[in-house]
Short mmCIF file of C-alpha atoms in Angstrom, two decimals:
data_model
loop_
_atom_site.label_atom_id
_atom_site.label_comp_id
_atom_site.label_asym_id
_atom_site.label_seq_id
_atom_site.Cartn_x
_atom_site.Cartn_y
_atom_site.Cartn_z
CA UNK A 1 0.00 0.00 0.00
CA UNK A 2 2.89 2.36 0.74
CA UNK A 3 4.24 2.05 -2.78
CA UNK A 4 0.81 2.69 -4.29
CA UNK A 5 0.41 5.79 -2.15
CA UNK A 6 3.93 6.94 -2.99
CA UNK A 7 3.43 6.56 -6.73
CA UNK A 8 0.13 8.43 -6.59
CA UNK A 9 1.61 11.21 -4.48
CA UNK A 10 4.48 11.56 -6.94
CA UNK A 11 2.03 11.77 -9.85
CA UNK A 12 0.20 14.66 -8.21
CA UNK A 13 3.41 16.42 -7.20
CA UNK A 14 4.74 16.22 -10.75
CA UNK A 15 1.37 17.24 -12.22
CA UNK A 16 1.49 20.38 -10.06
CA UNK A 17 5.15 20.94 -10.99
CA UNK A 18 6.27 21.01 -7.36
CA UNK A 19 9.64 19.71 -6.16
CA UNK A 20 10.02 17.46 -3.13
CA UNK A 21 11.75 20.34 -1.37
CA UNK A 22 8.95 22.82 -2.08
CA UNK A 23 6.25 20.34 -1.08
CA UNK A 24 8.09 19.54 2.12
CA UNK A 25 8.48 23.22 3.01
CA UNK A 26 4.81 23.99 2.41
CA UNK A 27 3.69 20.89 4.35
CA UNK A 28 6.09 21.46 7.25
CA UNK A 29 8.25 18.36 6.69
CA UNK A 30 11.64 17.67 5.12
CA UNK A 31 12.24 16.85 1.45
CA UNK A 32 13.75 13.60 2.75
CA UNK A 33 10.42 12.66 4.33
CA UNK A 34 8.59 13.36 1.06
CA UNK A 35 11.11 11.13 -0.71
CA UNK A 36 10.55 8.35 1.84
CA UNK A 37 6.77 8.64 1.37
CA UNK A 38 7.08 8.40 -2.41
CA UNK A 39 9.36 5.35 -2.27
CA UNK A 40 7.27 3.59 0.38
CA UNK A 41 9.97 3.74 3.07
CA UNK A 42 7.60 5.74 5.29
CA UNK A 43 3.85 5.46 5.78
CA UNK A 44 1.85 8.65 6.19
CA UNK A 45 -0.64 9.45 8.90
CA UNK A 46 -4.15 10.50 7.98
CA UNK A 47 -3.32 14.10 8.83
CA UNK A 48 -0.22 14.03 6.64
CA UNK A 49 -2.14 12.70 3.62
CA UNK A 50 -4.74 15.44 3.95
CA UNK A 51 -2.08 18.11 4.50
CA UNK A 52 -0.19 17.06 1.36
CA UNK A 53 -3.43 16.96 -0.63
CA UNK A 54 -4.22 20.50 0.54
CA UNK A 55 -0.81 21.78 -0.54
CA UNK A 56 -1.10 20.08 -3.96
CA UNK A 57 -4.70 21.25 -4.49
CA UNK A 58 -5.85 17.65 -5.03
CA UNK A 59 -9.62 17.45 -5.75
CA UNK A 60 -11.39 15.86 -2.80
CA UNK A 61 -12.52 12.76 -4.73
CA UNK A 62 -8.85 12.04 -5.41
CA UNK A 63 -7.98 12.71 -1.78
CA UNK A 64 -10.07 9.65 -0.94
CA UNK A 65 -7.99 7.67 -3.43
CA UNK A 66 -4.77 8.76 -1.74
CA UNK A 67 -6.14 7.93 1.70
CA UNK A 68 -7.17 4.44 0.61
CA UNK A 69 -3.82 3.91 -1.13
CA UNK A 70 -2.22 4.60 2.25
CA UNK A 71 -4.48 2.01 3.90
CA UNK A 72 -6.74 4.63 5.48
CA UNK A 73 -10.49 5.14 5.27
CA UNK A 74 -12.02 7.79 2.95
CA UNK A 75 -12.72 11.23 4.38
CA UNK A 76 -15.29 12.50 1.89
CA UNK A 77 -18.75 11.38 0.83
CA UNK A 78 -20.70 12.01 -2.38
CA UNK A 79 -24.24 13.09 -1.52
CA UNK A 80 -27.19 13.62 -3.83
CA UNK A 81 -28.60 17.13 -3.88
CA UNK A 82 -31.98 15.65 -2.98
CA UNK A 83 -30.61 14.34 0.36
CA UNK A 84 -32.19 15.97 3.42
CA UNK A 85 -28.89 17.35 4.70
CA UNK A 86 -28.31 19.02 1.33
CA UNK A 87 -31.57 20.99 1.46
CA UNK A 88 -29.82 24.35 2.13
CA UNK A 89 -27.51 23.72 -0.83
CA UNK A 90 -30.41 22.78 -3.11
CA UNK A 91 -32.18 25.95 -2.01
CA UNK A 92 -29.07 28.01 -2.81
CA UNK A 93 -28.79 26.48 -6.28
CA UNK A 94 -32.49 27.08 -7.00
CA UNK A 95 -32.31 30.64 -5.67
CA UNK A 96 -29.29 31.47 -7.84
CA UNK A 97 -30.79 29.97 -10.99
CA UNK A 98 -34.17 31.63 -10.52
CA UNK A 99 -32.80 35.05 -9.61
CA UNK A 100 -30.71 35.12 -12.79
CA UNK A 101 -33.84 35.25 -14.97
CA UNK A 102 -34.58 36.67 -17.50
CA UNK A 103 -31.12 35.41 -18.41
CA UNK A 104 -30.30 31.68 -18.77
CA UNK A 105 -28.49 29.80 -15.99
CA UNK A 106 -27.66 26.13 -15.44
CA UNK A 107 -25.92 23.88 -12.92
CA UNK A 108 -23.39 21.40 -14.31
CA UNK A 109 -21.36 18.53 -12.87
CA UNK A 110 -17.66 17.92 -13.59
CA UNK A 111 -18.50 16.12 -16.85
CA UNK A 112 -20.75 18.91 -18.10
CA UNK A 113 -24.03 17.09 -17.45
CA UNK A 114 -26.97 19.34 -16.76
CA UNK A 115 -28.05 19.05 -13.13
CA UNK A 116 -30.57 21.92 -13.03
CA UNK A 117 -31.62 24.86 -15.19
CA UNK A 118 -33.81 27.92 -14.84
CA UNK A 119 -36.90 28.36 -16.99
CA UNK A 120 -35.13 30.58 -19.55
CA UNK A 121 -32.32 28.08 -20.09
CA UNK A 122 -34.87 25.26 -20.23
CA UNK A 123 -36.72 27.02 -23.04
CA UNK A 124 -33.58 27.73 -25.05
CA UNK A 125 -32.09 24.27 -24.54
CA UNK A 126 -35.38 22.61 -25.50
CA UNK A 127 -35.00 24.24 -28.91
CA UNK A 128 -31.65 22.46 -29.19
CA UNK A 129 -33.09 19.12 -28.06
CA UNK A 130 -31.34 19.21 -24.69
CA UNK A 131 -32.74 18.65 -21.17
CA UNK A 132 -31.54 18.00 -17.60
CA UNK A 133 -29.39 14.89 -17.41
CA UNK A 134 -27.93 15.47 -20.87
CA UNK A 135 -24.25 16.18 -21.49
CA UNK A 136 -23.25 19.50 -23.02
CA UNK A 137 -20.06 17.82 -24.17
CA UNK A 138 -21.98 15.24 -26.19
CA UNK A 139 -24.29 17.98 -27.46
CA UNK A 140 -21.29 19.97 -28.67
CA UNK A 141 -19.77 16.96 -30.42
CA UNK A 142 -22.74 15.13 -31.87
CA UNK A 143 -25.73 17.47 -32.18
CA UNK A 144 -26.44 18.56 -35.77
CA UNK A 145 -29.10 20.92 -34.40
CA UNK A 146 -26.55 22.70 -32.24
CA UNK A 147 -23.96 22.73 -35.00
CA UNK A 148 -26.40 24.54 -37.26
CA UNK A 149 -27.69 26.90 -34.57
CA UNK A 150 -24.28 27.93 -33.20
CA UNK A 151 -23.02 30.50 -35.70
CA UNK A 152 -19.40 30.51 -34.45
CA UNK A 153 -19.29 26.77 -33.76
CA UNK A 154 -15.56 26.26 -34.41
CA UNK A 155 -14.53 29.27 -32.36
CA UNK A 156 -16.53 28.05 -29.37
CA UNK A 157 -15.33 24.47 -29.92
CA UNK A 158 -11.70 25.63 -29.76
CA UNK A 159 -12.43 27.64 -26.61
CA UNK A 160 -14.13 24.61 -25.05
CA UNK A 161 -11.15 22.35 -25.81
CA UNK A 162 -8.85 24.81 -24.01
CA UNK A 163 -11.21 24.95 -21.05
CA UNK A 164 -11.49 21.16 -20.85
CA UNK A 165 -7.70 20.83 -20.82
CA UNK A 166 -7.51 23.08 -17.77
CA UNK A 167 -10.33 21.20 -16.02
CA UNK A 168 -8.85 17.78 -16.81
CA UNK A 169 -5.46 18.84 -15.47
CA UNK A 170 -7.12 20.01 -12.25
CA UNK A 171 -8.80 16.63 -11.81
CA UNK A 172 -5.62 14.70 -12.59
CA UNK A 173 -6.28 13.76 -16.23
CA UNK A 174 -9.97 12.90 -16.05
CA UNK A 175 -10.73 10.09 -18.54
CA UNK A 176 -14.10 11.49 -19.63
CA UNK A 177 -12.68 14.96 -20.21
CA UNK A 178 -9.59 13.62 -21.96
CA UNK A 179 -11.81 11.62 -24.34
CA UNK A 180 -13.86 14.75 -25.03
CA UNK A 181 -10.70 16.76 -25.74
CA UNK A 182 -9.56 14.16 -28.29
CA UNK A 183 -12.94 13.99 -30.02
CA UNK A 184 -13.43 17.75 -30.09
CA UNK A 185 -9.90 18.42 -31.33
CA UNK A 186 -10.55 16.08 -34.25
CA UNK A 187 -13.46 18.31 -35.30
CA UNK A 188 -11.36 21.47 -35.46
CA UNK A 189 -10.20 22.51 -38.93
CA UNK A 190 -6.62 23.51 -39.62
CA UNK A 191 -7.76 27.13 -39.93
CA UNK A 192 -9.33 27.04 -36.47
CA UNK A 193 -6.17 25.53 -34.97
CA UNK A 194 -4.00 28.22 -36.55
CA UNK A 195 -5.98 31.24 -35.31
CA UNK A 196 -3.57 33.94 -34.16
CA UNK A 197 -3.64 37.55 -33.06
CA UNK A 198 -4.93 39.42 -30.05
CA UNK A 199 -7.74 37.58 -28.27
CA UNK A 200 -10.96 39.48 -27.50
CA UNK A 201 -12.00 40.26 -23.92
CA UNK A 202 -14.81 37.71 -24.20
CA UNK A 203 -15.75 35.05 -26.76
CA UNK A 204 -19.54 35.09 -27.01
CA UNK A 205 -21.49 32.08 -28.26
CA UNK A 206 -23.75 33.29 -31.07
CA UNK A 207 -26.95 31.37 -31.81
CA UNK A 208 -29.63 31.59 -34.49
CA UNK A 209 -32.74 30.18 -32.81
CA UNK A 210 -36.17 30.38 -34.44
CA UNK A 211 -35.12 33.30 -36.56
CA UNK A 212 -33.74 35.18 -33.53
CA UNK A 213 -30.03 35.86 -33.17
CA UNK A 214 -28.73 35.71 -29.59
CA UNK A 215 -25.20 36.20 -28.29
CA UNK A 216 -24.03 35.11 -24.82
CA UNK A 217 -20.99 35.18 -22.56
CA UNK A 218 -20.92 33.42 -19.21
CA UNK A 219 -19.63 33.47 -15.66
CA UNK A 220 -19.06 30.43 -13.43
CA UNK A 221 -19.91 30.12 -9.74
CA UNK A 222 -18.72 27.30 -7.46
CA UNK A 223 -19.29 26.49 -3.80
CA UNK A 224 -16.43 27.37 -1.47
CA UNK A 225 -15.15 25.39 1.54
CA UNK A 226 -17.12 22.28 0.59
CA UNK A 227 -16.31 18.84 2.00
CA UNK A 228 -18.69 16.90 -0.28
CA UNK A 229 -17.43 15.37 -3.53
CA UNK A 230 -20.46 16.11 -5.70
CA UNK A 231 -20.81 19.63 -4.34
CA UNK A 232 -17.13 20.40 -4.91
CA UNK A 233 -17.60 19.46 -8.58
CA UNK A 234 -20.86 21.35 -9.09
CA UNK A 235 -20.74 24.70 -10.85
CA UNK A 236 -23.39 27.18 -11.86
CA UNK A 237 -22.93 28.77 -15.27
CA UNK A 238 -24.80 32.04 -15.74
CA UNK A 239 -25.22 33.42 -19.24
CA UNK A 240 -25.41 37.12 -19.97
CA UNK A 241 -26.43 38.93 -23.17
CA UNK A 242 -23.41 40.05 -25.17
CA UNK A 243 -25.41 42.67 -27.07
CA UNK A 244 -28.57 44.75 -26.85
CA UNK A 245 -30.46 42.58 -29.34
CA UNK A 246 -30.03 39.55 -27.11
CA UNK A 247 -31.05 41.43 -23.98
CA UNK A 248 -34.28 42.59 -25.62
CA UNK A 249 -35.01 39.09 -26.98
CA UNK A 250 -34.58 37.55 -23.52
CA UNK A 251 -36.82 40.15 -21.88
CA UNK A 252 -39.47 39.54 -24.53
CA UNK A 253 -39.19 35.79 -23.94
CA UNK A 254 -39.62 36.27 -20.19
CA UNK A 255 -42.69 38.48 -20.65
CA UNK A 256 -44.24 36.03 -23.14
CA UNK A 257 -44.46 38.63 -25.87
#
């Protein structure tokens, strides 16, 4: 078990580009002790595993993996939002989504599956054949409806590939995200790959839906100081109109006119 823990610790240390010396200094131990942990010559305590995970910014699901590799019990659970103890969290998600209207907002898990949406997002996504439980990754890759509706499809696809690379690296090379990166990259043309020049402040997604042109940029909200696996991976994406035409179209949609 020590060797398995050591190899996993080394993977995370190298992924974060941290030396044994730097990790030891930040964790309050010697570089020699870090070396002994990685080679299996020393076994870590529960507190040491969690301290090293904190310093390496290891996602909490992977902290469980490190604990078990060291022969210790997991520290984190994965609760459903519908669980009684998660009621305040569910209320916070609902409040945030609803208060964002008349603009679209949605809650996503780490693999870009829709967990919850507000009524505006539900209406727009329905036009694209998408509902809660569906994957926005699979929609982006395989939906002809989306491909036709998204005016700047390749630009957004390239932006999404870059974003997935960052997210996958954070999670320690997530298999689902890595597969999505490979499949999306294969869809990019040579021209899209070679785009150069100064990047704009925002890259709006531009849609043609039912004869109406709408342009959006988004912000992402995540829960802080969470000790639950599912909650730590949940994010709320709030879309904003990138132009006046879109703002007016959304307000008209909300009023039913």
